[in-house]
CSV table of C-alpha atoms (C1' of nucleotides) in Angstrom, one decimal:
chain,number,residue,atom,x,y,z
E,1,MET,CA,-1.9,4.1,51.7
E,2,ALA,CA,-5.0,5.1,49.9
E,3,LEU,CA,-3.5,8.5,49.2
E,4,ALA,CA,-0.4,7.0,47.7
E,5,ILE,CA,-2.5,4.9,45.4
E,6,ALA,CA,-4.6,7.8,44.4
E,7,ARG,CA,-1.5,9.8,43.5
E,8,LYS,CA,-0.2,6.9,41.5
E,9,GLN,CA,-3.4,6.7,39.6
E,10,ARG,CA,-3.5,10.4,38.9
E,11,ARG,CA,0.0,10.2,37.6
E,12,ALA,CA,-0.9,7.2,35.5
E,13,GLY,CA,-3.8,9.3,34.2
E,14,VAL,CA,-1.5,12.1,33.2
E,15,ARG,CA,0.8,9.8,31.5
E,16,GLU,CA,-2.1,8.2,29.6
E,17,ALA,CA,-3.3,11.6,28.5
E,18,ALA,CA,0.2,12.3,27.1
E,19,ARG,CA,0.2,9.0,25.3
E,20,GLU,CA,-3.1,9.9,23.8
E,21,GLU,CA,-1.9,13.3,22.7
E,22,ILE,CA,1.0,11.7,21.0
E,23,LEU,CA,-1.2,9.2,19.3
E,24,GLN,CA,-3.5,11.9,18.0
E,25,ALA,CA,-0.5,13.9,16.6
E,26,ALA,CA,0.8,10.7,15.0
E,27,TRP,CA,-2.6,10.2,13.2
E,28,LYS,CA,-2.5,13.8,12.1
E,29,LEU,CA,0.9,13.3,10.5
E,30,ALA,CA,-0.1,10.0,9.0
E,31,ARG,CA,-3.0,11.6,7.4
E,32,ASP,CA,-0.9,14.4,5.9
E,33,LYS,CA,1.9,12.3,4.4
E,34,GLY,CA,0.9,8.7,4.7
E,35,PRO,CA,1.5,6.4,7.7
E,36,ALA,CA,4.7,5.1,6.2
E,37,ALA,CA,6.2,8.6,6.2
E,38,LEU,CA,5.8,9.1,10.0
E,39,THR,CA,9.1,10.0,11.7
E,40,LEU,CA,9.8,10.3,15.4
E,41,ARG,CA,11.4,13.7,14.8
E,42,ASP,CA,8.3,15.1,13.2
E,43,LEU,CA,6.1,13.5,15.7
E,44,ALA,CA,8.1,14.9,18.6
E,45,LYS,CA,8.0,18.4,17.1
E,46,ALA,CA,4.2,18.1,16.8
E,47,VAL,CA,3.8,17.6,20.5
E,48,ASP,CA,6.6,20.0,21.4
E,49,LEU,CA,9.1,17.5,22.6
E,50,ARG,CA,12.5,16.2,21.4
E,51,ALA,CA,12.6,12.8,19.7
E,52,PRO,CA,14.2,10.9,22.5
E,53,SER,CA,11.5,11.9,24.9
E,54,LEU,CA,9.0,9.9,23.0
E,55,TYR,CA,10.8,6.8,24.3
E,56,SER,CA,9.4,7.7,27.8
E,57,TYR,CA,6.0,6.9,26.4
E,58,PHE,CA,6.6,4.2,23.7
E,59,PRO,CA,9.5,1.7,23.6
E,60,SER,CA,9.9,2.0,19.8
E,61,LYS,CA,8.4,3.3,16.7
E,62,HIS,CA,6.6,0.1,16.0
E,63,ALA,CA,5.0,0.3,19.4
E,64,ILE,CA,3.5,3.6,18.2
E,65,TYR,CA,2.2,2.0,15.1
E,66,ASP,CA,0.7,-0.7,17.2
E,67,ALA,CA,-1.0,1.7,19.4
E,68,MET,CA,-2.3,3.5,16.4
E,69,PHE,CA,-3.6,0.3,15.0
E,70,ALA,CA,-5.5,-0.6,18.1
E,71,GLU,CA,-6.8,2.9,18.6
E,72,GLY,CA,-7.9,3.1,14.9
E,73,ASN,CA,-9.7,-0.2,15.2
E,74,ARG,CA,-11.6,1.0,18.3
E,75,ARG,CA,-12.5,4.2,16.5
E,76,ILE,CA,-13.8,2.8,13.3
E,77,TRP,CA,-15.8,0.0,14.9
E,78,GLN,CA,-17.3,2.4,17.4
E,79,TYR,CA,-18.3,4.6,14.5
E,80,VAL,CA,-19.9,1.7,12.7
E,81,ARG,CA,-21.7,0.3,15.7
E,82,GLN,CA,-23.2,3.7,16.6
E,83,GLN,CA,-25.1,3.8,13.4
E,84,PRO,CA,-28.9,3.8,13.8
E,85,ALA,CA,-30.3,0.4,14.4
E,86,GLU,CA,-32.4,-1.1,11.6
E,87,PRO,CA,-35.2,-3.6,12.1
E,88,ASP,CA,-34.3,-5.4,8.9
E,89,ALA,CA,-31.0,-7.3,9.0
E,90,ARG,CA,-30.1,-6.5,5.4
E,91,GLN,CA,-30.9,-2.9,5.8
E,92,GLN,CA,-28.6,-3.0,8.8
E,93,ILE,CA,-25.8,-4.4,6.9
E,94,LYS,CA,-26.2,-1.8,4.2
E,95,VAL,CA,-26.1,1.0,6.8
E,96,TRP,CA,-23.0,-0.5,8.4
E,97,MET,CA,-21.2,-0.9,5.1
E,98,ARG,CA,-22.0,2.6,4.0
E,99,ALA,CA,-20.6,3.9,7.3
E,100,PHE,CA,-17.5,1.7,7.0
E,101,VAL,CA,-16.8,2.8,3.4
E,102,ARG,CA,-17.4,6.5,4.2
E,103,PHE,CA,-15.2,6.3,7.2
E,104,CYS,CA,-12.3,4.7,5.4
E,105,CYS,CA,-12.6,7.0,2.4
E,106,ASN,CA,-12.5,10.0,4.7
E,107,ASP,CA,-9.4,8.7,6.4
E,108,PRO,CA,-7.3,6.7,3.9
E,109,ALA,CA,-4.3,6.7,6.2
E,110,LEU,CA,-6.4,4.7,8.7
E,111,TYR,CA,-7.5,2.3,5.9
E,112,GLN,CA,-3.9,1.8,4.9
E,113,LEU,CA,-2.6,1.2,8.3
E,114,LEU,CA,-5.4,-1.1,9.4
E,115,PHE,CA,-6.3,-3.0,6.3
E,116,GLN,CA,-3.5,-2.7,3.8
E,117,ARG,CA,-0.4,-3.5,5.7
E,118,SER,CA,1.4,-0.7,4.1
E,119,ILE,CA,4.2,-0.3,6.7
E,120,PRO,CA,7.2,-2.4,5.8
E,121,GLY,CA,8.1,-4.6,8.7
E,122,PHE,CA,5.2,-3.7,10.9
E,123,GLU,CA,3.0,-6.5,12.2
E,124,PRO,CA,0.3,-5.7,14.7
E,125,SER,CA,0.7,-7.4,18.1
E,126,ARG,CA,-1.6,-10.3,19.0
E,127,GLN,CA,-3.5,-8.1,21.3
E,128,SER,CA,-4.2,-5.5,18.7
E,129,MET,CA,-5.0,-8.0,16.0
E,130,GLU,CA,-7.7,-9.5,18.2
E,131,LEU,CA,-9.7,-6.3,18.0
E,132,ALA,CA,-9.7,-6.6,14.2
E,133,ASN,CA,-10.6,-10.3,14.3
E,134,GLN,CA,-13.6,-9.7,16.6
E,135,ALA,CA,-15.0,-7.2,14.1
E,136,LEU,CA,-14.7,-9.6,11.2
E,137,GLU,CA,-16.5,-12.3,13.2
E,138,TRP,CA,-19.2,-9.8,14.1
E,139,GLY,CA,-19.6,-9.1,10.4
E,140,ARG,CA,-20.0,-12.8,9.6
E,141,ALA,CA,-22.6,-13.2,12.2
E,142,ALA,CA,-24.6,-10.3,10.8
E,143,LEU,CA,-24.6,-12.0,7.4
E,144,VAL,CA,-26.0,-15.2,8.9
E,145,ASP,CA,-28.7,-13.0,10.5
E,146,ALA,CA,-29.5,-11.6,7.1
E,147,GLY,CA,-30.1,-15.1,5.8
E,148,VAL,CA,-26.9,-15.6,3.8
E,149,HIS,CA,-25.3,-18.9,4.8
E,150,ASP,CA,-22.8,-19.4,2.1
E,151,PRO,CA,-19.4,-19.2,3.9
E,152,ALA,CA,-17.9,-17.6,0.7
E,153,ALA,CA,-20.4,-14.8,1.0
E,154,SER,CA,-18.5,-12.9,3.7
E,155,ASP,CA,-15.3,-13.1,1.7
E,156,MET,CA,-17.1,-11.8,-1.3
E,157,LEU,CA,-18.5,-8.9,0.7
E,158,THR,CA,-15.1,-7.9,2.2
E,159,ALA,CA,-13.7,-8.0,-1.3
E,160,ILE,CA,-16.4,-5.7,-2.6
E,161,THR,CA,-16.0,-3.4,0.3
E,162,SER,CA,-12.2,-3.2,0.1
E,163,GLY,CA,-12.4,-2.8,-3.7
E,164,LEU,CA,-14.7,0.2,-3.5
E,165,ILE,CA,-12.5,1.9,-0.9
E,166,SER,CA,-9.2,1.3,-2.6
E,167,GLN,CA,-10.5,2.4,-6.0
E,168,GLN,CA,-12.1,5.5,-4.4
E,169,THR,CA,-9.0,6.5,-2.5
E,170,ALA,CA,-6.5,5.7,-5.3
E,171,ASN,CA,-8.3,7.0,-8.3
E,172,ASN,CA,-10.8,9.6,-7.1
E,173,PRO,CA,-9.6,11.0,-3.7
E,174,GLY,CA,-12.0,13.4,-2.2
E,175,GLY,CA,-14.7,12.5,-4.6
E,176,ASP,CA,-17.5,9.9,-4.5
E,177,ARG,CA,-17.2,8.1,-7.8
E,178,TRP,CA,-17.0,4.7,-6.1
E,179,ILE,CA,-18.6,5.6,-2.8
E,180,ARG,CA,-21.9,6.2,-4.5
E,181,LEU,CA,-21.8,2.6,-5.9
E,182,CYS,CA,-22.0,1.3,-2.3
E,183,ASP,CA,-25.7,0.7,-2.0
E,184,ASP,CA,-25.9,-0.7,-5.4
E,185,ALA,CA,-23.1,-3.1,-4.6
E,186,VAL,CA,-24.9,-4.4,-1.5
E,187,ARG,CA,-28.0,-5.0,-3.6
E,188,MET,CA,-26.0,-6.8,-6.2
E,189,PHE,CA,-24.4,-8.9,-3.4
E,190,PHE,CA,-27.7,-10.0,-1.8
E,191,ASP,CA,-29.5,-10.6,-5.0
E,192,HIS,CA,-26.7,-12.9,-6.1
E,193,PHE,CA,-26.5,-15.0,-3.0
E,194,ASP,CA,-30.3,-15.2,-2.8
E,195,ARG,CA,-30.4,-16.7,-6.3
E,196,ARG,CA,-27.7,-19.2,-5.4
E,197,GLN,CA,-29.7,-20.2,-2.3
E,198,GLY,CA,-32.9,-20.4,-4.1
E,199,GLY,CA,-34.9,-18.8,-1.3
E,200,SER,CA,-35.1,-15.1,-2.0
E,201,LYS,CA,-35.5,-12.9,1.0
E,202,HIS,CA,-36.8,-9.3,1.1
E,203,ASP,CA,-34.3,-6.4,1.0
E,204,PRO,CA,-36.7,-3.5,0.8
E,205,ASP,CA,-35.1,-0.3,-0.6
E,206,ASP,CA,-34.6,2.8,1.5
Y,1,MET,CA,28.6,6.0,-42.8
Y,2,ALA,CA,26.4,3.0,-42.8
Y,3,LEU,CA,28.9,1.1,-40.7
Y,4,ALA,CA,29.1,3.8,-38.1
Y,5,ILE,CA,25.4,3.8,-37.7
Y,6,ALA,CA,25.3,0.0,-37.4
Y,7,ARG,CA,28.0,0.2,-34.8
Y,8,LYS,CA,25.9,2.7,-32.9
Y,9,GLN,CA,22.9,0.6,-33.1
Y,10,ARG,CA,24.7,-2.5,-31.9
Y,11,ARG,CA,26.0,-0.4,-29.0
Y,12,ALA,CA,22.5,0.8,-28.3
Y,13,GLY,CA,21.3,-2.7,-28.3
Y,14,VAL,CA,23.9,-3.8,-25.8
Y,15,ARG,CA,23.0,-0.9,-23.6
Y,16,GLU,CA,19.3,-1.7,-23.9
Y,17,ALA,CA,20.1,-5.3,-22.9
Y,18,ALA,CA,21.9,-4.1,-19.8
Y,19,ARG,CA,18.9,-1.9,-18.9
Y,20,GLU,CA,16.7,-4.8,-19.4
Y,21,GLU,CA,18.8,-7.0,-17.1
Y,22,ILE,CA,18.7,-4.3,-14.4
Y,23,LEU,CA,15.0,-4.1,-14.7
Y,24,GLN,CA,14.5,-7.8,-14.3
Y,25,ALA,CA,16.8,-7.8,-11.3
Y,26,ALA,CA,14.8,-4.9,-9.9
Y,27,TRP,CA,11.6,-6.9,-10.2
Y,28,LYS,CA,13.1,-9.8,-8.5
Y,29,LEU,CA,14.1,-7.7,-5.5
Y,30,ALA,CA,10.7,-6.0,-5.5
Y,31,ARG,CA,9.0,-9.4,-5.4
Y,32,ASP,CA,11.2,-10.5,-2.5
Y,33,LYS,CA,10.8,-7.5,-0.2
Y,34,GLY,CA,8.2,-5.3,-1.7
Y,35,PRO,CA,8.7,-2.6,-4.3
Y,36,ALA,CA,9.2,0.1,-1.7
Y,37,ALA,CA,12.1,-1.7,-0.2
Y,38,LEU,CA,14.2,-1.6,-3.4
Y,39,THR,CA,17.5,0.0,-2.9
Y,40,LEU,CA,20.2,0.9,-5.4
Y,41,ARG,CA,22.9,-0.9,-3.4
Y,42,ASP,CA,21.0,-4.2,-3.5
Y,43,LEU,CA,20.0,-3.7,-7.1
Y,44,ALA,CA,23.6,-3.0,-8.1
Y,45,LYS,CA,24.8,-6.0,-6.2
Y,46,ALA,CA,22.3,-8.2,-8.0
Y,47,VAL,CA,23.7,-7.2,-11.4
Y,48,ASP,CA,27.3,-7.3,-10.2
Y,49,LEU,CA,27.9,-3.5,-10.3
Y,50,ARG,CA,28.4,-0.8,-7.8
Y,51,ALA,CA,25.6,1.5,-7.0
Y,52,PRO,CA,26.9,4.6,-8.8
Y,53,SER,CA,27.2,2.6,-12.0
Y,54,LEU,CA,23.5,2.3,-12.2
Y,55,TYR,CA,23.4,6.0,-13.0
Y,56,SER,CA,24.9,5.2,-16.4
Y,57,TYR,CA,21.6,3.5,-17.2
Y,58,PHE,CA,19.0,5.4,-15.3
Y,59,PRO,CA,19.2,9.0,-14.2
Y,60,SER,CA,17.5,8.3,-10.8
Y,61,LYS,CA,15.8,5.7,-8.7
Y,62,HIS,CA,12.4,7.1,-9.7
Y,63,ALA,CA,13.4,6.5,-13.4
Y,64,ILE,CA,13.9,2.9,-12.5
Y,65,TYR,CA,10.5,2.7,-10.9
Y,66,ASP,CA,9.0,4.4,-14.0
Y,67,ALA,CA,10.7,1.9,-16.3
Y,68,MET,CA,9.4,-0.9,-14.1
Y,69,PHE,CA,5.9,0.6,-14.2
Y,70,ALA,CA,6.0,0.7,-18.0
Y,71,GLU,CA,7.5,-2.7,-18.4
Y,72,GLY,CA,5.0,-4.2,-15.9
Y,73,ASN,CA,2.1,-2.7,-17.8
Y,74,ARG,CA,3.3,-4.2,-21.0
Y,75,ARG,CA,3.8,-7.5,-19.4
Y,76,ILE,CA,0.4,-7.8,-17.7
Y,77,TRP,CA,-1.6,-6.6,-20.6
Y,78,GLN,CA,0.2,-8.8,-23.0
Y,79,TYR,CA,-0.6,-11.7,-20.8
Y,80,VAL,CA,-4.2,-10.8,-20.6
Y,81,ARG,CA,-4.5,-10.3,-24.4
Y,82,GLN,CA,-2.9,-13.5,-25.2
Y,83,GLN,CA,-5.7,-15.4,-23.5
Y,84,PRO,CA,-7.7,-17.6,-25.8
Y,85,ALA,CA,-10.3,-15.7,-27.8
Y,86,GLU,CA,-13.9,-16.4,-26.9
Y,87,PRO,CA,-16.8,-16.0,-29.3
Y,88,ASP,CA,-19.1,-14.7,-26.5
Y,89,ALA,CA,-18.2,-11.2,-25.3
Y,90,ARG,CA,-19.0,-12.0,-21.6
Y,91,GLN,CA,-17.2,-15.2,-21.6
Y,92,GLN,CA,-14.3,-13.3,-23.0
Y,93,ILE,CA,-14.4,-10.8,-20.2
Y,94,LYS,CA,-14.6,-13.6,-17.7
Y,95,VAL,CA,-11.5,-15.2,-19.2
Y,96,TRP,CA,-9.6,-11.8,-19.2
Y,97,MET,CA,-10.6,-11.1,-15.6
Y,98,ARG,CA,-9.5,-14.5,-14.5
Y,99,ALA,CA,-6.2,-14.0,-16.1
Y,100,PHE,CA,-5.8,-10.5,-14.7
Y,101,VAL,CA,-6.5,-11.6,-11.1
Y,102,ARG,CA,-4.3,-14.7,-11.4
Y,103,PHE,CA,-1.5,-12.6,-12.7
Y,104,CYS,CA,-1.7,-10.0,-10.0
Y,105,CYS,CA,-2.0,-12.5,-7.2
Y,106,ASN,CA,1.0,-14.3,-8.5
Y,107,ASP,CA,3.0,-11.1,-8.5
Y,108,PRO,CA,1.7,-8.8,-5.7
Y,109,ALA,CA,4.7,-6.6,-6.1
Y,110,LEU,CA,3.5,-5.8,-9.6
Y,111,TYR,CA,0.0,-5.1,-8.4
Y,112,GLN,CA,1.3,-2.8,-5.7
Y,113,LEU,CA,3.6,-0.8,-8.0
Y,114,LEU,CA,1.1,-0.5,-10.9
Y,115,PHE,CA,-2.2,-0.2,-9.1
Y,116,GLN,CA,-1.7,0.7,-5.5
Y,117,ARG,CA,0.6,3.6,-5.7
Y,118,SER,CA,2.6,2.2,-2.8
Y,119,ILE,CA,5.9,4.0,-3.4
Y,120,PRO,CA,5.9,7.3,-1.5
Y,121,GLY,CA,6.7,10.1,-3.8
Y,122,PHE,CA,6.6,8.1,-7.0
Y,123,GLU,CA,4.3,9.2,-9.8
Y,124,PRO,CA,4.5,7.4,-13.2
Y,125,SER,CA,5.5,9.7,-16.1
Y,126,ARG,CA,2.9,10.8,-18.6
Y,127,GLN,CA,4.2,8.3,-21.1
Y,128,SER,CA,4.1,5.4,-18.8
Y,129,MET,CA,0.7,6.3,-17.5
Y,130,GLU,CA,-0.7,6.3,-21.0
Y,131,LEU,CA,-0.1,2.6,-21.2
Y,132,ALA,CA,-2.3,2.1,-18.2
Y,133,ASN,CA,-5.0,4.3,-19.5
Y,134,GLN,CA,-5.2,2.6,-22.8
Y,135,ALA,CA,-5.8,-0.7,-21.0
Y,136,LEU,CA,-8.7,0.8,-18.9
Y,137,GLU,CA,-10.3,2.2,-22.1
Y,138,TRP,CA,-10.0,-1.2,-23.7
Y,139,GLY,CA,-11.8,-2.8,-20.7
Y,140,ARG,CA,-14.6,-0.3,-21.0
Y,141,ALA,CA,-15.1,-1.0,-24.7
Y,142,ALA,CA,-15.2,-4.7,-23.9
Y,143,LEU,CA,-18.1,-4.1,-21.5
Y,144,VAL,CA,-20.0,-2.2,-24.1
Y,145,ASP,CA,-19.4,-5.1,-26.4
Y,146,ALA,CA,-20.9,-7.4,-23.8
Y,147,GLY,CA,-24.1,-5.3,-23.7
Y,148,VAL,CA,-23.4,-3.4,-20.5
Y,149,HIS,CA,-24.0,0.3,-21.1
Y,150,ASP,CA,-24.2,1.7,-17.6
Y,151,PRO,CA,-21.2,3.9,-17.3
Y,152,ALA,CA,-21.0,3.0,-13.6
Y,153,ALA,CA,-20.6,-0.7,-14.5
Y,154,SER,CA,-16.9,-0.5,-15.4
Y,155,ASP,CA,-16.2,1.3,-12.1
Y,156,MET,CA,-18.0,-1.5,-10.3
Y,157,LEU,CA,-16.1,-4.1,-12.1
Y,158,THR,CA,-12.7,-2.6,-11.4
Y,159,ALA,CA,-13.7,-2.3,-7.8
Y,160,ILE,CA,-14.7,-6.0,-7.6
Y,161,THR,CA,-11.4,-7.0,-9.3
Y,162,SER,CA,-9.2,-4.9,-7.2
Y,163,GLY,CA,-11.0,-6.0,-4.1
Y,164,LEU,CA,-10.5,-9.7,-4.9
Y,165,ILE,CA,-6.8,-9.1,-5.5
Y,166,SER,CA,-6.1,-7.0,-2.5
Y,167,GLN,CA,-8.0,-9.4,-0.1
Y,168,GLN,CA,-6.3,-12.4,-1.6
Y,169,THR,CA,-2.8,-10.9,-1.4
Y,170,ALA,CA,-3.2,-9.3,2.0
Y,171,ASN,CA,-5.1,-12.1,3.8
Y,172,ASN,CA,-4.4,-15.4,2.1
Y,173,PRO,CA,-1.1,-15.0,0.2
Y,174,GLY,CA,-0.2,-18.0,-1.8
Y,175,GLY,CA,-3.7,-19.5,-1.4
Y,176,ASP,CA,-6.8,-19.1,-3.5
Y,177,ARG,CA,-9.5,-18.2,-1.0
Y,178,TRP,CA,-10.5,-15.1,-3.0
Y,179,ILE,CA,-9.2,-16.1,-6.4
Y,180,ARG,CA,-11.8,-18.9,-6.6
Y,181,LEU,CA,-14.6,-16.3,-6.1
Y,182,CYS,CA,-13.6,-14.7,-9.4
Y,183,ASP,CA,-16.0,-16.4,-11.8
Y,184,ASP,CA,-18.8,-16.2,-9.3
Y,185,ALA,CA,-18.1,-12.4,-9.0
Y,186,VAL,CA,-18.3,-11.9,-12.7
Y,187,ARG,CA,-21.6,-13.8,-12.9
Y,188,MET,CA,-22.9,-11.6,-10.0
Y,189,PHE,CA,-21.8,-8.5,-11.8
Y,190,PHE,CA,-23.5,-9.3,-15.1
Y,191,ASP,CA,-26.7,-10.6,-13.5
Y,192,HIS,CA,-26.9,-7.3,-11.6
Y,193,PHE,CA,-26.5,-5.0,-14.6
Y,194,ASP,CA,-28.8,-7.1,-16.7
Y,195,ARG,CA,-31.5,-6.7,-14.2
Y,196,ARG,CA,-31.0,-3.0,-14.0
Y,197,GLN,CA,-31.1,-2.7,-17.8
Y,198,GLY,CA,-34.2,-4.9,-18.0
Y,199,GLY,CA,-32.9,-6.8,-21.1
Y,200,SER,CA,-31.1,-9.9,-19.9
Y,201,LYS,CA,-28.4,-11.3,-22.2
Y,202,HIS,CA,-27.1,-14.8,-22.2
Y,203,ASP,CA,-23.9,-15.5,-20.2
Y,204,PRO,CA,-23.6,-19.2,-20.8
Y,205,ASP,CA,-21.5,-21.0,-18.2
Y,206,ASP,CA,-18.2,-22.7,-19.1
P,1,DG,C1',31.2,2.8,-18.2
P,2,DT,C1',32.9,1.6,-14.0
P,3,DC,C1',35.1,2.3,-10.1
P,4,DT,C1',36.4,4.5,-5.2
P,5,DA,C1',35.5,7.9,-2.2
P,6,DT,C1',32.5,10.9,-0.4
P,7,DA,C1',28.9,14.3,0.3
P,8,DT,C1',24.4,14.7,2.2
P,9,DT,C1',20.4,13.6,4.3
P,10,DT,C1',17.6,11.2,7.2
P,11,DG,C1',16.1,7.9,10.2
P,12,DG,C1',15.8,5.1,14.8
P,13,DA,C1',17.8,4.6,19.0
P,14,DT,C1',21.0,5.2,23.2
P,15,DA,C1',23.9,7.6,27.0
P,16,DG,C1',24.1,10.5,30.5
P,17,DA,C1',23.4,15.2,32.6
P,18,DC,C1',19.9,17.7,34.9
K,1,DG,C1',10.8,12.9,32.1
K,2,DT,C1',13.2,15.8,29.3
K,3,DC,C1',17.0,17.4,27.4
K,4,DT,C1',21.7,17.7,24.5
K,5,DA,C1',24.8,15.2,22.2
K,6,DT,C1',25.8,11.4,19.7
K,7,DC,C1',25.9,6.9,17.5
K,8,DC,C1',24.9,4.0,13.9
K,9,DA,C1',23.0,2.6,9.8
K,10,DA,C1',21.1,3.2,5.4
K,11,DA,C1',20.1,5.5,1.4
K,12,DT,C1',20.4,8.6,-2.9
K,13,DA,C1',23.4,11.0,-5.4
K,14,DT,C1',27.8,13.3,-7.2
K,15,DA,C1',33.0,14.0,-8.2
K,16,DG,C1',36.7,12.6,-10.4
K,17,DA,C1',40.3,9.0,-11.4
K,18,DC,C1',41.0,5.2,-14.7
DNA sequence: GTCTATATTTGGATAGAC
DNA sequence: GTCTATCCAAATATAGAC
């Protein structure tokens, strides 16, 4: 019995590895031509299969997008969270935002798929969406930690962040014309909400 | 001779009117399903023609997108410029930005086509692009008028603007969760660049 | 200028042999 | 699980009659 189970698990592991390989190839194609231009034929060719064989691993093309969405979320938030810890809450946010912006600008395909809903007809599944929501919630909590209590503040910060990224990728791809405004933008943001709250907190520069 | 020319012009006018009607129908479809989902069949049906007949008016689908791009630019900037004139340069910018954001949020399809490059393979022609560039230049000049000389400022302002719009349309379509942050964002922006320049100018509230 | 008919291409997805 | 063969649908674009 134990042996049979072990064999099953090994098989499951192999299958999982194959799915993973397909996903990585899908990301590579998405980066080359945009996530919307992904086709099953191209994807199959990239992993040395025929298109119908992909259906052994994913039930549909949308399921592939959904898996990409989930995997992309895991990847970006892992990257952000592994940034060095900062004693100061605002400095921490600055570091996180810098990492987030950099990551997205280096991988516009990921930004489009995860945050711009650029695939016609694709909606992430509940499960996958939850990953994204957790991250947002975590960001809101960080702001409260940093002494910003205005509920509109987190909306303002997500707007600034997405604005920097979309301008950067649309109008200066590969450059840093908007990326380099990132720190300044965070300063601007904190100064503003400090003034509105009356009580100004620190925000020491790097 | 004069008569022949007049006839030619009348004909040209009819043709122009038909092109205009096609364009309006194209915008209607783009608003319904997104600009990327526009098809010649649907478009033809909307103006009571068969698909091939559209080629009498536009040489290709991309030409239709290009005409939409140009027409959309004319439309949005006309709307912005027809806003009430304000004696104060900053108040003027606030009014313009409010109008711009409102216009884009009411017509996300326009925003996508003009500013998000969401159509795979479509690049606006030189001619059409010039319209867009003039508008940007005009915005930069307005900032100088308002006493903001930092060249990075206009990039920051476009980032804030596009961030508000994209968050609004992506995460709260039909609502005003980000739209209502618009005035506050402009204040934040001016305060920030005032401080950096040392010399603080006015910015009276409405 | 408009039509019918059609070429051409390109996708996603399925059937069934192996 | 993988393949070949195929289906089916959708889309741009062209040819040629009227």
